[in-house]
Amino acid sequence: MAGYQDLVLRVNLTTGKVATESLNKEWARDFLGGKGLGIKYLYEEVGPGVEALSPENKLIFMTGPFTGTIVPCSGKLGIITKSPLNGYILDCSIGGSAAVEIKRAGYDAVIVEGKSDYPVYLLIEDGQVELKEAGDYWGLCCHDTEEKLKKVYGDDYSVLSIGPAGENLVAYACITSDLYRQAGRGGVGAVMGSKMLKAVVVKGTGAVRAADAKKLMDVTYNAYKNDLLTDTNLWAYTDGTPMIVELSQTTGILPTRNFQQGTFDQFANIKSEAVAAAREAKKGCVSCGLGCGNFTRVGEAVVEGPEYETLSIAGSNCGINDLGAIVKFNANCDAFGLDTISAGGTIAFAMEMTEKGIYDFGIRFGDADKYVELPELIAKREGLGAELALGAKKLAEKYGGIEFAMQVKGLEFPGYDPRGAWGMGLAYATAPRGACHMSAWPVADEAYGEGNPFTIEGKAEMVKDLQHYNAAKFSLILCDFWALSFDIMAEMLSALLGEEVTAQSLEQAGERIFNLARLFNTREGLSAKDDVLPARIHRHPLATGSTEGKTLPEEEFIKMLLEYYSIRGWDNNGVPSGEKLQELGLR
Amino acid sequence: MQIKYLPEKCIGCRLCEMACSGVKEGVFNPSLARLQVASRYKAYKLVNEAKICDSCQSCVRACSTGAIKFEEGRLVFVKDDCVKCGACFEACPTGVLRPGGDEFPLLCDGCQGDPYCVKWCPHGALILEEVG
């Protein structure tokens, strides 16, 4: 099938068995690739009640039909597993070069099963696949692991690795690749660590085929020049995500001091111009064309970033006004293998707990010296780090403060305060993996655009549509930063596959994928009771800026949620109806 | 006209290699591209490098069968005349000239003056420059 390699690599770490099998083509047609196809495989292979950190969970690395082709912004790799935070579906993506190497090695997907008795890494060189002993790498930080492996195999290999956080099963451990790119959210690194899999090292030399390469190039070139490389998307090149700091400040949704405020007095220190001043170079993923990566150096600390989510959640939200400290914190999270969002959110919670006198964690807002040291302690579960490794929700369950533990389903909030963007509240509450900005991003309209942030009117429809759009896009796989239409996606996919795919069928695939994620979660016992926001969002008015005095009232939120269920064809408990499943071919 | 690489403008997307292999070989595979670009972090610095044919004609001089020629300002490859001796690869000073899957040289003909690698380069790291 053009666009696919038609091959899945399956690696069982318990038995050491490595095997290949045909890609399920029917599933590929219905769920595309990446996120969607990964969710489908996991749904079929990992049943309810399986512990996320047990050998029965699987870790799926999934490419998409566009991976390794001329289609720009297609270089990300989907990583799908059961979440160690909540037992629900977890899908993440990582940029860089690994996806293209896996596809060029001849595989659409790599499915890792079981658990090794000792540390191993997986070596993939085209058709040659081997599990290697990784005792010499266990305990190393991500950068050191990758550099050491590249010394053995060469700079042209891609490495996906975990740091000490993943090894120590910290619930918000990430997976790193190309030194500075991460699959950050939800603890994919902990799942990898639970399997004793330190790294995947991959090099492919093969080709990816289109039904008609020339046609795909013609169609794509038009989209590339006239849609991608335009002002709508080029902010990713000129600024990258730090541009959002000022937008959030102006609109009063910049998380500050654990979401007590929506503006930060010293925001100028962490806004785009400040990051640009410390920038050394721009870098993109393979196939990108935009190049959002800001290679930044402050003193000895270097990162590709810091991204907006880090600047906000680990910056203003922790009361940190020093860009150098944020870069250092970011670099330490990268090295030890932690998600900067969940780390920042958990630390901000501990800071407020301390300042409110509920429990003394010994760290307060703005305490930059202590804060930069925390990633190592968390990753190693040492001292205060052993507590913070629990994440905000479990910390609150242990010590109190649940009303201002800013999380949904155990996943800490990203950088947009829903009291100044009510649709974003719905997006957080209904995203399959917990509080997440990647399932839908209505703030673009309701806060940064022309929409009304303080109404529920039209938000259920907006969030639903965006969830379908992102589900389809991240399955193909295309990057978030290309705001392209379903029509363009369909045109490129048709040329790739050599068969007509309509925009409408892609939109429906998005809905199918989103509903399957929901089914995965309802099978685990999820229902409306879990689609909730922390009480702070309903009860504590924001303290400053253009959102001063605002909440998202609980009755308004519930009204919006029920409308959302209704237009989705779900019942009042958030369970998809038989009719809807029938319509989507999920039954 | 000659293709020139400006490393400071390169973001390492490799669309140039994808486009080159796509147009010349009908598949997407950087290993079959007529140029090679690498953008990697070394010792905590970003290092961008490329190998690009500058039409020095060493391969023409090394070719004993006349399969590689230089005509009207471009390299021309006559497949029927190639005996796959490999002398051209040896002679190439940059190593950009490589064998393809069938062992014939992956010769850059500059896409007849309108190179795809330049067309697909997003931020002007590959440009066309007048020679002399």
Coordinates of C-alpha atoms in Angstrom, one line a residue, chain A residues 68-70 104 155-156 179-180 205-209 213 216-217 221 224-225 237 281-291 295 297 302 304, chain B residues 9-15 18-20 22-23 26-32 39-46 48 116 118-123:
Chain A
G68 CA 9.4 10.0 5.2
T69 CA 7.8 11.6 2.2
I70 CA 8.1 15.1 0.7
R104 CA 13.1 4.1 6.2
D155 CA 25.9 10.5 14.2
D156 CA 23.4 9.4 11.5
L179 CA 19.0 15.5 22.3
Y180 CA 16.5 18.3 22.7
T205 CA 18.4 3.5 4.5
G206 CA 15.3 2.5 2.5
A207 CA 12.7 4.5 0.6
V208 CA 9.1 5.5 1.2
R209 CA 6.9 5.2 -1.9
A213 CA 5.8 10.6 -6.5
L216 CA 2.5 14.1 -4.8
M217 CA 5.3 16.5 -5.2
Y221 CA 4.5 22.0 -3.5
Y224 CA 3.9 24.1 0.7
K225 CA 4.5 27.5 -1.0
Y237 CA 10.1 30.1 12.4
A281 CA 20.2 28.8 15.8
K282 CA 16.9 27.6 14.4
K283 CA 16.3 23.9 13.9
G284 CA 13.4 21.8 12.5
C285 CA 12.4 18.2 12.5
V286 CA 13.2 16.2 9.4
S287 CA 10.8 17.4 6.7
C288 CA 9.7 20.4 8.6
G289 CA 10.0 23.5 6.5
L290 CA 9.0 25.8 9.4
G291 CA 11.8 25.2 12.0
F295 CA 18.5 26.5 20.1
R297 CA 22.1 29.0 25.4
V302 CA 21.4 24.8 26.4
E304 CA 15.8 23.7 22.1
Chain B
K9 CA 20.2 29.4 7.1
C10 CA 19.7 25.6 7.2
I11 CA 17.2 24.2 9.7
G12 CA 18.0 20.6 8.8
C13 CA 14.7 19.7 7.3
R14 CA 16.2 17.6 4.5
L15 CA 13.3 18.5 2.2
M18 CA 13.5 14.2 -0.3
A19 CA 12.7 16.4 -3.3
C20 CA 15.9 15.3 -5.1
G22 CA 11.5 12.1 -5.4
V23 CA 12.1 13.8 -8.7
G26 CA 10.5 8.4 -8.1
V27 CA 10.8 7.5 -4.4
F28 CA 11.6 9.4 -1.2
N29 CA 15.0 8.3 0.1
P30 CA 17.8 10.7 1.1
S31 CA 20.3 7.9 0.4
L32 CA 19.4 8.4 -3.3
S39 CA 22.2 19.2 10.7
R40 CA 23.4 17.8 14.1
Y41 CA 24.3 18.8 17.5
K42 CA 28.0 18.3 18.3
A43 CA 29.5 19.2 21.6
Y44 CA 26.5 21.3 22.4
K45 CA 26.7 23.3 19.2
L46 CA 24.5 23.0 16.1
N48 CA 25.1 22.2 9.6
Y116 CA 14.3 20.9 -7.0
V118 CA 16.7 24.9 -4.2
K119 CA 12.9 25.1 -5.0
W120 CA 12.1 23.1 -1.8
C121 CA 14.5 24.8 0.6
P122 CA 12.3 26.8 3.0
H123 CA 14.6 29.5 4.3

